[in-house]
Amino acid sequence: MTKQTIRDVNWEGKRALVRVDFNVPLEDGRITDDTRVRAALPTIQYLLDHGAAVVLMSHLGRPKKKVVEGLRLAPVAAHLGQLLGRTVKTAPTTTGPEAEAAAQALKAGEVLMLENTRFDAREEANDEGMARELAKLGDVYVNDAFGAAHRAHASTEGVAHFLPAVSGLLMERELAELGGLLENPERPFVAIMGGAKISDKISVITNLLRIVDTLLIGGGMANTFFLAMGHNVGDSLVEANAVGEVNNILAFARERNAEILLPTDAVIADAMSADANRKVVSVDAVPDGWRILDIGPASVAAFSEKIKQAKTVVWNGPMGYFEAAPFAEGTRGIAQAMSESAGRTVIGGGDSVAAVEQMGLADKIGHISTGGGASLELLEGRALPGVVALNDKA
Ligand code: ADP
Ligand code: MG
């Protein structure tokens, strides 16, 4: 069901209560990566341009239900002010008399940042009382926090029941790009899955196998497939208790007539460290005492070939231990192939996105999701509570 967006509202003289995802990394009070703040700018700017007063709310870090001085939103508000070129006011609390007074005093064209929603124990409990208090701070609720939409919290779900509720532009784009991907993809449709553990991603893989033509599997999760095939995996990260699930996945792929490609060669090392001894071997020739830390060059070539032929490509999960440069080549190769693709390309997942950004290829990808957990839940085919709660389009 398509959801109403900020474009469906007349904002003249209204207060927009906007849930953003400003959960940015901080070091000594300094923002080390402002991607999430920038991602919310189009929505905030749209609202300001259309006559609204903008009240923002977000969580930041894990304050564990109490006030943590280092997790106040003031530094983020100050940074947003610089990006917008206007003052962003702050409220000392998330709800209650002080927040209400600050929201009431706000004029069209002004921006107010409320305090960290997770300072309040009622946020994560999706408490109705808190949702009602939040609803007093605006006339219309806007959810632009795609990265938090898989959580049913007071500021992401509860409040939507007490105000007209619409999506922001970032939320709209994420739903169209990621959600839309599975609806009517141009073929061939290739998915690439990687990351540490197969157990984290069984439902994503199963859902993708319903629709893709080809699934490429790399990263630590491929090791459990090798184990299922009877290969020795040495000291590799492996989940012996997931071999049954792997066999189910292989059977489901056969039934669906979907192709699964596994790596044929691997970069192995005698320790999980950047200065370990390493070599490239066939995946059925991993000696004891060694571990698989990346896919090998032949696998990169085979995967890249599939990616180049595809009209639609979605990727989640690094191909190896990319945090250490000697084991980042597999991940880089996939990112490179995607960046050269003429088809529709989408990347979701915290570490995969970090890898592509680190490699400087992010601007050559069609869509890079801002939501780690939320993007995976969408690919699993699950409805996100923060989205379900928004008003449907007429
Ligand atoms: P995402 O956040 O993109 O969904 P995951 O969290 O599932 O990805 O996996 C990322 C992690 O997997 C990275 O820290 C990476 O080092 C690790 N990883 C990938 N391949 C291997 C491997 N062969 N051995 C050990 N760790 C691996
Ligand atoms: Mg991760």
Short mmCIF file of C-alpha atoms and ligand atoms in Angstrom, two decimals:
data_model
loop_
_atom_site.label_atom_id
_atom_site.label_comp_id
_atom_site.label_asym_id
_atom_site.label_seq_id
_atom_site.Cartn_x
_atom_site.Cartn_y
_atom_site.Cartn_z
CA MET A 1 0.00 0.00 0.00
CA THR A 2 1.37 3.40 -0.96
CA LYS A 3 1.68 5.87 1.87
CA GLN A 4 0.93 9.59 1.95
CA THR A 5 3.97 11.82 1.89
CA ILE A 6 4.76 15.38 2.89
CA ARG A 7 3.72 16.37 -0.64
CA ASP A 8 0.12 15.44 0.20
CA VAL A 9 -0.14 18.04 3.01
CA ASN A 10 -0.73 21.80 2.93
CA TRP A 11 1.91 22.98 5.39
CA GLU A 12 1.01 26.67 5.55
CA GLY A 13 0.90 27.62 9.24
CA LYS A 14 1.30 24.03 10.45
CA ARG A 15 3.80 22.45 12.80
CA ALA A 16 5.45 19.33 11.43
CA LEU A 17 6.54 16.82 14.06
CA VAL A 18 9.29 14.97 12.21
CA ARG A 19 10.97 11.73 13.30
CA VAL A 20 14.44 11.69 11.77
CA ASP A 21 17.27 9.22 12.20
CA PHE A 22 20.09 11.37 13.59
CA ASN A 23 21.76 8.40 15.25
CA VAL A 24 25.20 9.54 14.09
CA PRO A 25 28.59 8.29 15.27
CA LEU A 26 30.14 10.69 17.81
CA GLU A 27 33.70 10.99 19.10
CA ASP A 28 34.27 13.43 21.99
CA GLY A 29 31.06 15.25 21.07
CA ARG A 30 32.11 15.58 17.44
CA ILE A 31 30.12 14.00 14.58
CA THR A 32 32.44 11.70 12.62
CA ASP A 33 29.94 10.89 9.85
CA ASP A 34 26.97 13.16 9.07
CA THR A 35 25.44 11.03 6.29
CA ARG A 36 22.22 10.57 8.25
CA VAL A 37 21.84 14.28 8.94
CA ARG A 38 22.36 15.11 5.26
CA ALA A 39 19.89 12.39 4.25
CA ALA A 40 17.11 14.21 6.16
CA LEU A 41 17.82 17.63 4.60
CA PRO A 42 15.46 17.35 1.60
CA THR A 43 12.49 16.69 3.89
CA ILE A 44 13.37 19.47 6.35
CA GLN A 45 14.03 21.91 3.52
CA TYR A 46 10.76 21.00 1.79
CA LEU A 47 8.79 21.62 4.99
CA LEU A 48 10.49 24.98 5.62
CA ASP A 49 9.94 26.05 2.00
CA HIS A 50 6.25 25.23 2.28
CA GLY A 51 5.47 27.31 5.35
CA ALA A 52 5.83 24.79 8.18
CA ALA A 53 7.46 25.10 11.58
CA VAL A 54 9.63 22.01 12.03
CA VAL A 55 9.92 20.06 15.29
CA LEU A 56 12.51 17.28 15.02
CA MET A 57 12.95 14.20 17.16
CA SER A 58 15.48 11.38 17.04
CA HIS A 59 17.23 8.83 19.17
CA LEU A 60 21.01 8.89 19.55
CA GLY A 61 23.06 5.94 20.77
CA ARG A 62 21.96 3.66 23.58
CA PRO A 63 21.34 5.77 26.67
CA LYS A 64 19.47 2.88 28.36
CA LYS A 65 16.36 4.80 29.40
CA LYS A 66 18.06 7.67 31.24
CA VAL A 67 19.74 11.00 30.50
CA VAL A 68 23.34 10.54 29.33
CA GLU A 69 25.09 13.91 28.94
CA GLY A 70 27.29 12.69 26.07
CA LEU A 71 24.22 11.60 24.09
CA ARG A 72 22.36 14.91 24.06
CA LEU A 73 21.27 16.05 20.61
CA ALA A 74 22.60 19.62 20.91
CA PRO A 75 25.80 18.95 18.86
CA VAL A 76 23.70 17.36 16.11
CA ALA A 77 21.29 20.31 16.17
CA ALA A 78 24.24 22.68 15.83
CA HIS A 79 25.59 20.73 12.89
CA LEU A 80 22.18 20.67 11.22
CA GLY A 81 22.02 24.44 11.70
CA GLN A 82 25.26 24.80 9.75
CA LEU A 83 23.98 22.61 6.93
CA LEU A 84 20.68 24.50 6.74
CA GLY A 85 22.24 27.91 7.20
CA ARG A 86 19.80 28.81 9.99
CA THR A 87 19.53 28.47 13.75
CA VAL A 88 18.21 25.17 15.07
CA LYS A 89 16.75 25.60 18.56
CA THR A 90 16.94 22.86 21.15
CA ALA A 91 14.54 21.74 23.86
CA PRO A 92 15.89 20.38 27.16
CA THR A 93 13.44 17.45 27.13
CA THR A 94 11.64 15.24 24.61
CA THR A 95 8.09 15.85 25.90
CA GLY A 96 6.41 17.69 28.76
CA PRO A 97 5.87 21.40 29.56
CA GLU A 98 9.29 22.64 28.41
CA ALA A 99 9.11 20.83 25.07
CA GLU A 100 5.50 21.99 24.61
CA ALA A 101 6.38 25.61 25.32
CA ALA A 102 9.27 25.47 22.84
CA ALA A 103 7.08 23.86 20.17
CA GLN A 104 4.26 26.36 20.74
CA ALA A 105 6.63 29.31 20.39
CA LEU A 106 8.01 28.04 17.08
CA LYS A 107 7.14 30.11 14.00
CA ALA A 108 6.91 29.11 10.34
CA GLY A 109 10.40 28.64 8.96
CA GLU A 110 11.90 27.82 12.37
CA VAL A 111 13.41 24.50 13.47
CA LEU A 112 13.40 22.93 16.93
CA MET A 113 15.29 19.78 17.94
CA LEU A 114 13.78 17.84 20.84
CA GLU A 115 16.00 15.89 23.24
CA ASN A 116 17.03 12.24 22.62
CA THR A 117 13.84 10.14 22.56
CA ARG A 118 15.63 7.24 24.25
CA PHE A 119 16.31 9.24 27.40
CA ASP A 120 12.67 8.40 28.15
CA ALA A 121 12.06 4.80 29.26
CA ARG A 122 8.66 4.92 27.58
CA GLU A 123 10.10 5.32 24.06
CA GLU A 124 11.19 1.73 23.42
CA ALA A 125 8.13 0.39 25.28
CA ASN A 126 5.99 2.21 22.68
CA ASP A 127 4.09 3.71 25.61
CA GLU A 128 0.78 5.31 24.68
CA GLY A 129 1.21 8.10 27.22
CA MET A 130 4.47 9.18 25.62
CA ALA A 131 2.97 8.92 22.13
CA ARG A 132 0.13 11.24 23.21
CA GLU A 133 2.60 13.72 24.74
CA LEU A 134 4.63 13.73 21.52
CA ALA A 135 1.48 14.28 19.47
CA LYS A 136 0.92 17.59 21.31
CA LEU A 137 4.12 18.94 19.74
CA GLY A 138 2.90 19.03 16.15
CA ASP A 139 -0.13 19.18 13.84
CA VAL A 140 1.07 16.49 11.43
CA TYR A 141 3.53 13.66 12.07
CA VAL A 142 6.22 12.97 9.47
CA ASN A 143 8.31 9.81 9.61
CA ASP A 144 11.60 10.18 7.74
CA ALA A 145 13.56 7.78 9.96
CA PHE A 146 13.78 4.79 7.65
CA GLY A 147 16.66 3.39 9.73
CA ALA A 148 14.34 3.13 12.75
CA ALA A 149 11.15 2.09 10.92
CA HIS A 150 11.55 -1.58 11.85
CA ARG A 151 11.09 -0.61 15.50
CA ALA A 152 7.66 0.01 17.02
CA HIS A 153 8.63 2.77 19.44
CA ALA A 154 6.61 5.77 20.69
CA SER A 155 8.32 8.19 18.28
CA THR A 156 8.38 5.82 15.29
CA GLU A 157 4.99 4.12 15.56
CA GLY A 158 2.90 5.07 18.60
CA VAL A 159 2.64 8.78 17.83
CA ALA A 160 1.32 8.04 14.33
CA HIS A 161 -1.97 6.93 15.90
CA PHE A 162 -2.64 10.38 17.36
CA LEU A 163 -1.86 12.69 14.41
CA PRO A 164 -2.26 12.61 10.64
CA ALA A 165 0.87 10.67 9.67
CA VAL A 166 2.84 10.85 6.41
CA SER A 167 6.24 9.78 5.16
CA GLY A 168 9.19 12.07 4.52
CA LEU A 169 11.10 12.12 1.25
CA LEU A 170 13.92 9.84 2.45
CA MET A 171 11.42 7.29 3.73
CA GLU A 172 9.51 7.49 0.44
CA ARG A 173 12.69 6.92 -1.57
CA GLU A 174 13.86 4.00 0.57
CA LEU A 175 10.49 2.28 0.23
CA ALA A 176 10.40 2.82 -3.53
CA GLU A 177 14.00 1.70 -4.08
CA LEU A 178 14.22 -1.24 -1.69
CA GLY A 179 10.61 -2.27 -1.31
CA GLY A 180 9.90 -1.66 -5.00
CA LEU A 181 12.86 -3.81 -5.97
CA LEU A 182 11.02 -7.02 -5.18
CA GLU A 183 7.81 -6.03 -6.93
CA ASN A 184 8.61 -5.95 -10.62
CA PRO A 185 12.35 -6.22 -11.19
CA GLU A 186 13.82 -6.04 -14.66
CA ARG A 187 15.60 -9.32 -15.40
CA PRO A 188 18.08 -10.83 -15.05
CA PHE A 189 17.77 -10.03 -11.33
CA VAL A 190 20.92 -10.86 -9.36
CA ALA A 191 21.26 -10.73 -5.57
CA ILE A 192 24.60 -10.85 -3.78
CA MET A 193 24.65 -11.93 -0.16
CA GLY A 194 27.62 -11.89 2.17
CA GLY A 195 28.52 -10.99 5.71
CA ALA A 196 29.60 -12.96 8.69
CA LYS A 197 26.85 -15.39 9.50
CA ILE A 198 24.30 -17.35 7.51
CA SER A 199 22.00 -17.59 10.55
CA ASP A 200 21.43 -13.79 10.49
CA LYS A 201 20.20 -13.88 6.94
CA ILE A 202 18.30 -17.09 6.25
CA SER A 203 14.96 -15.31 5.89
CA VAL A 204 16.44 -12.65 3.59
CA ILE A 205 17.96 -15.34 1.36
CA THR A 206 14.77 -17.38 1.32
CA ASN A 207 12.68 -14.35 0.37
CA LEU A 208 15.13 -13.27 -2.34
CA LEU A 209 15.15 -16.78 -3.82
CA ARG A 210 11.43 -16.39 -4.50
CA ILE A 211 12.19 -13.70 -7.04
CA VAL A 212 15.83 -13.53 -8.19
CA ASP A 213 17.31 -15.33 -11.17
CA THR A 214 20.74 -15.71 -9.59
CA LEU A 215 22.00 -15.53 -6.01
CA LEU A 216 25.73 -15.01 -5.44
CA ILE A 217 26.95 -15.99 -1.98
CA GLY A 218 30.22 -14.83 -0.45
CA GLY A 219 31.61 -13.74 2.91
CA GLY A 220 31.74 -15.86 6.03
CA MET A 221 28.29 -17.24 5.32
CA ALA A 222 29.61 -19.17 2.30
CA ASN A 223 31.73 -21.29 4.67
CA THR A 224 28.66 -23.10 5.98
CA PHE A 225 27.75 -23.97 2.38
CA PHE A 226 31.27 -25.40 1.91
CA LEU A 227 30.78 -27.46 5.05
CA ALA A 228 27.44 -28.73 3.70
CA MET A 229 29.29 -29.71 0.49
CA GLY A 230 31.75 -31.74 2.56
CA HIS A 231 34.76 -29.42 2.25
CA ASN A 232 37.27 -28.90 5.02
CA VAL A 233 37.06 -25.24 6.13
CA GLY A 234 39.95 -25.27 8.62
CA ASP A 235 39.58 -22.51 11.23
CA SER A 236 37.08 -20.51 9.16
CA LEU A 237 34.10 -18.86 10.78
CA VAL A 238 31.40 -21.49 10.31
CA GLU A 239 28.01 -22.45 11.77
CA ALA A 240 27.91 -26.21 11.87
CA ASN A 241 24.39 -26.15 13.32
CA ALA A 242 23.11 -24.27 10.24
CA VAL A 243 24.03 -26.98 7.71
CA GLY A 244 20.41 -28.16 7.70
CA GLU A 245 19.23 -24.62 6.86
CA VAL A 246 21.79 -24.42 4.07
CA ASN A 247 20.50 -27.65 2.56
CA ASN A 248 16.97 -26.24 2.76
CA ILE A 249 18.13 -23.12 0.92
CA LEU A 250 19.77 -25.21 -1.80
CA ALA A 251 16.63 -27.33 -2.18
CA PHE A 252 14.40 -24.25 -2.34
CA ALA A 253 16.62 -22.73 -5.03
CA ARG A 254 16.32 -25.90 -7.14
CA GLU A 255 12.55 -25.89 -6.70
CA ARG A 256 12.36 -22.23 -7.72
CA ASN A 257 14.79 -22.74 -10.59
CA ALA A 258 17.01 -20.01 -9.16
CA GLU A 259 20.75 -20.29 -9.70
CA ILE A 260 23.04 -20.16 -6.67
CA LEU A 261 26.71 -19.38 -7.26
CA LEU A 262 29.28 -19.96 -4.53
CA PRO A 263 32.91 -18.85 -4.56
CA THR A 264 35.30 -21.34 -6.18
CA ASP A 265 38.49 -19.87 -4.72
CA ALA A 266 39.30 -18.07 -1.49
CA VAL A 267 41.93 -15.91 0.16
CA ILE A 268 42.97 -17.83 3.24
CA ALA A 269 45.18 -16.75 6.16
CA ASP A 270 46.79 -18.40 9.16
CA ALA A 271 45.27 -15.81 11.53
CA MET A 272 42.53 -13.20 11.48
CA SER A 273 44.84 -10.25 11.14
CA ALA A 274 46.12 -7.91 8.43
CA ASP A 275 49.73 -9.17 8.76
CA ALA A 276 48.90 -12.91 8.76
CA ASN A 277 50.39 -15.18 6.11
CA ARG A 278 47.93 -15.56 3.26
CA LYS A 279 47.40 -17.34 -0.04
CA VAL A 280 44.73 -18.06 -2.64
CA VAL A 281 43.42 -21.63 -2.83
CA SER A 282 40.50 -23.56 -4.27
CA VAL A 283 37.64 -23.71 -1.74
CA ASP A 284 38.06 -27.48 -1.42
CA ALA A 285 41.73 -27.13 -0.46
CA VAL A 286 41.76 -25.19 2.81
CA PRO A 287 44.45 -26.71 5.05
CA ASP A 288 43.98 -27.19 8.80
CA GLY A 289 45.05 -24.14 10.76
CA TRP A 290 44.01 -21.75 7.96
CA ARG A 291 40.82 -19.74 7.54
CA ILE A 292 38.87 -18.23 4.66
CA LEU A 293 38.86 -14.42 4.92
CA ASP A 294 37.85 -13.33 1.41
CA ILE A 295 36.62 -14.64 -1.92
CA GLY A 296 39.40 -15.21 -4.46
CA PRO A 297 40.05 -13.52 -7.84
CA ALA A 298 38.38 -16.26 -9.93
CA SER A 299 35.22 -15.87 -7.83
CA VAL A 300 35.33 -12.08 -8.18
CA ALA A 301 35.55 -12.52 -11.97
CA ALA A 302 32.65 -15.00 -12.11
CA PHE A 303 30.46 -12.87 -9.83
CA SER A 304 31.32 -9.69 -11.75
CA GLU A 305 30.29 -11.37 -15.01
CA LYS A 306 26.83 -12.14 -13.55
CA ILE A 307 26.55 -8.60 -12.22
CA LYS A 308 27.44 -7.13 -15.61
CA GLN A 309 24.70 -9.12 -17.35
CA ALA A 310 22.05 -8.15 -14.79
CA LYS A 311 19.36 -5.50 -15.19
CA THR A 312 18.71 -5.42 -11.44
CA VAL A 313 21.30 -6.02 -8.71
CA VAL A 314 20.84 -5.95 -4.94
CA TRP A 315 23.71 -6.49 -2.53
CA ASN A 316 23.94 -7.06 1.19
CA GLY A 317 26.97 -8.18 3.18
CA PRO A 318 30.72 -7.88 2.52
CA MET A 319 32.53 -10.68 0.68
CA GLY A 320 35.21 -10.97 3.35
CA TYR A 321 36.95 -9.48 6.35
CA PHE A 322 37.11 -6.16 4.49
CA GLU A 323 38.09 -4.15 7.58
CA ALA A 324 41.64 -5.44 6.98
CA ALA A 325 43.00 -4.23 3.62
CA PRO A 326 44.51 -7.59 2.48
CA PHE A 327 41.02 -9.13 2.67
CA ALA A 328 39.03 -6.26 1.11
CA GLU A 329 39.66 -7.10 -2.56
CA GLY A 330 36.64 -9.38 -2.96
CA THR A 331 34.32 -6.72 -1.54
CA ARG A 332 36.02 -4.06 -3.66
CA GLY A 333 35.63 -6.18 -6.79
CA ILE A 334 31.89 -6.57 -6.25
CA ALA A 335 31.50 -2.86 -5.49
CA GLN A 336 33.46 -2.10 -8.67
CA ALA A 337 31.30 -4.40 -10.81
CA MET A 338 28.15 -2.83 -9.40
CA SER A 339 29.48 0.67 -10.02
CA GLU A 340 30.02 -0.26 -13.69
CA SER A 341 26.58 -1.83 -14.11
CA ALA A 342 24.11 -0.12 -16.44
CA GLY A 343 21.23 -1.74 -14.54
CA ARG A 344 19.44 -0.77 -11.37
CA THR A 345 21.77 -1.20 -8.38
CA VAL A 346 20.82 -1.17 -4.71
CA ILE A 347 22.94 -1.77 -1.60
CA GLY A 348 21.57 -2.31 1.91
CA GLY A 349 23.14 -3.26 5.23
CA GLY A 350 25.37 -1.39 7.67
CA ASP A 351 28.76 -2.92 6.86
CA SER A 352 28.21 -3.29 3.12
CA VAL A 353 27.30 0.39 2.85
CA ALA A 354 30.32 1.36 4.98
CA ALA A 355 32.57 -0.70 2.69
CA VAL A 356 31.28 0.93 -0.50
CA GLU A 357 31.61 4.40 1.00
CA GLN A 358 35.12 3.63 2.21
CA MET A 359 36.02 2.55 -1.34
CA GLY A 360 34.71 5.82 -2.78
CA LEU A 361 32.19 4.09 -5.08
CA ALA A 362 28.98 5.16 -3.34
CA ASP A 363 28.05 7.82 -5.87
CA LYS A 364 28.15 5.26 -8.70
CA ILE A 365 25.47 3.09 -7.08
CA GLY A 366 21.78 3.64 -7.86
CA HIS A 367 20.58 3.52 -4.28
CA ILE A 368 22.43 3.14 -1.01
CA SER A 369 20.10 2.48 1.87
CA THR A 370 20.47 4.49 5.07
CA GLY A 371 18.88 1.70 7.09
CA GLY A 372 20.85 -1.39 8.12
CA GLY A 373 18.35 -3.53 10.03
CA ALA A 374 15.37 -1.88 8.34
CA SER A 375 16.73 -2.59 4.86
CA LEU A 376 17.19 -6.26 5.71
CA GLU A 377 13.67 -6.54 7.10
CA LEU A 378 12.28 -5.04 3.89
CA LEU A 379 14.25 -7.55 1.82
CA GLU A 380 12.84 -10.27 4.06
CA GLY A 381 9.44 -9.09 2.84
CA ARG A 382 8.37 -7.93 6.28
CA ALA A 383 6.14 -4.94 6.91
CA LEU A 384 7.89 -2.22 8.94
CA PRO A 385 5.76 -0.98 11.88
CA GLY A 386 6.86 2.63 11.35
CA VAL A 387 5.58 2.44 7.78
CA VAL A 388 2.39 0.50 8.43
CA ALA A 389 1.28 3.22 10.89
CA LEU A 390 1.35 5.97 8.22
CA ASN A 391 -1.78 7.10 6.37
CA ASP A 392 -2.50 5.28 3.12
CA LYS A 393 -2.83 7.25 -0.09
CA ALA A 394 -6.46 7.76 -1.06
P1 ADP B 1 25.90 -6.03 6.82
O1 ADP B 1 26.10 -5.12 8.01
O2 ADP B 1 26.28 -5.36 5.53
O3 ADP B 1 24.53 -6.64 6.79
P2 ADP B 1 27.12 -8.27 8.21
O4 ADP B 1 26.99 -7.51 9.50
O5 ADP B 1 26.25 -9.43 8.03
O6 ADP B 1 26.95 -7.25 6.98
O7 ADP B 1 28.60 -8.78 8.04
C1 ADP B 1 29.72 -7.93 8.07
C2 ADP B 1 30.88 -8.57 8.78
O8 ADP B 1 31.18 -9.83 8.23
C3 ADP B 1 32.13 -7.73 8.62
O9 ADP B 1 32.57 -7.33 9.91
C4 ADP B 1 33.14 -8.70 7.97
O10 ADP B 1 34.45 -8.57 8.48
C5 ADP B 1 32.56 -10.03 8.33
N1 ADP B 1 33.01 -11.09 7.42
C6 ADP B 1 32.73 -11.23 6.10
N2 ADP B 1 33.34 -12.32 5.60
C7 ADP B 1 34.03 -12.90 6.61
C8 ADP B 1 34.86 -14.06 6.70
N3 ADP B 1 35.10 -14.84 5.65
N4 ADP B 1 35.39 -14.35 7.91
C9 ADP B 1 35.14 -13.55 8.97
N5 ADP B 1 34.37 -12.44 8.94
C10 ADP B 1 33.82 -12.11 7.77
MG MG B 2 26.51 -5.54 10.06
#
